[in-house]
Coordinates of C-alpha atoms in Angstrom, one line a residue:
M1 CA 98.2 68.4 102.8
V2 CA 99.7 69.4 99.2
S3 CA 101.3 73.0 99.7
N4 CA 102.6 76.1 96.8
R5 CA 105.6 76.3 96.8
L6 CA 104.0 79.6 96.5
S7 CA 103.0 80.5 99.9
P8 CA 104.3 81.7 102.2
G9 CA 103.8 78.6 104.6
A10 CA 105.7 76.3 102.5
R11 CA 109.0 76.6 103.5
K12 CA 108.8 74.6 107.2
A13 CA 110.8 77.0 109.4
S14 CA 113.6 75.1 111.3
K15 CA 113.3 74.4 116.0
E16 CA 116.4 76.3 115.6
Q17 CA 115.9 79.6 117.9
P18 CA 118.0 83.1 116.5
S19 CA 120.8 83.4 119.3
E20 CA 120.7 86.4 120.7
R21 CA 122.9 89.2 118.0
E22 CA 120.8 87.6 115.8
I23 CA 117.9 89.3 117.3
D24 CA 119.4 92.9 117.8
I25 CA 119.7 91.9 114.2
L26 CA 116.8 91.6 113.0
K27 CA 115.4 94.2 116.0
A28 CA 117.4 97.0 113.8
M29 CA 116.1 95.2 110.2
A30 CA 112.1 96.3 111.3
Q31 CA 113.6 99.7 112.4
G32 CA 114.7 100.1 108.7
Y33 CA 118.6 100.1 109.2
T34 CA 120.4 98.6 106.8
S35 CA 123.1 96.1 107.1
K36 CA 126.7 98.9 106.3
E37 CA 124.7 100.6 109.4
I38 CA 124.2 97.9 111.5
A39 CA 127.7 96.3 111.8
E40 CA 128.9 99.3 112.3
Q41 CA 126.1 100.2 114.9
L42 CA 127.5 97.1 116.8
F43 CA 131.6 97.1 115.8
I44 CA 131.0 93.8 113.3
S45 CA 131.9 93.5 109.9
E46 CA 129.2 94.0 106.6
N47 CA 129.6 90.3 106.4
T48 CA 129.1 89.0 109.4
V49 CA 125.7 90.5 109.3
E50 CA 124.6 89.4 106.4
A51 CA 125.5 86.5 107.6
H52 CA 123.0 86.4 111.1
R53 CA 120.6 86.9 108.3
K54 CA 121.4 84.3 105.9
S55 CA 121.2 82.1 108.7
L56 CA 117.3 84.6 110.6
F57 CA 115.3 83.5 107.1
Y58 CA 116.8 79.9 107.5
K59 CA 115.6 79.6 110.4
L60 CA 112.3 81.5 111.1
G61 CA 111.6 80.4 107.3
A62 CA 110.6 83.8 105.8
R63 CA 110.6 84.4 102.2
N64 CA 111.7 87.5 101.8
V65 CA 112.3 91.1 104.6
A66 CA 108.8 91.3 105.2
N67 CA 107.6 88.2 105.6
L68 CA 111.1 87.9 108.5
I69 CA 109.0 90.7 110.3
Y70 CA 105.7 89.8 110.0
K71 CA 107.4 86.3 111.4
A72 CA 109.3 87.6 113.7
I73 CA 106.3 89.8 115.3
E74 CA 104.0 86.5 115.2
Q75 CA 106.6 84.8 117.5
G76 CA 107.5 87.3 119.4
Y77 CA 111.4 87.7 118.6
I78 CA 110.1 91.6 118.1
K79 CA 107.1 93.4 120.5
I80 CA 104.8 96.1 118.3
K81 CA 104.5 99.5 121.0
K82 CA 101.6 100.9 121.5

């Protein structure tokens, strides 16, 4: 199968699972918090939050924040409250 480099499924997700801390950051991102706010909530530096965000994009094979959140829901890392 030939995939378009612009298609959302073009990048393969890593087999590595997000860490617990990365999932905490992922959930905060889904709630709309900025990196600075997440850093303050979790008592870590903004640079650490950015490193975890970068890792999440790689591990989930996401292209942007919307795609990251979509994939996180799809893979069960984030639950939608009904």
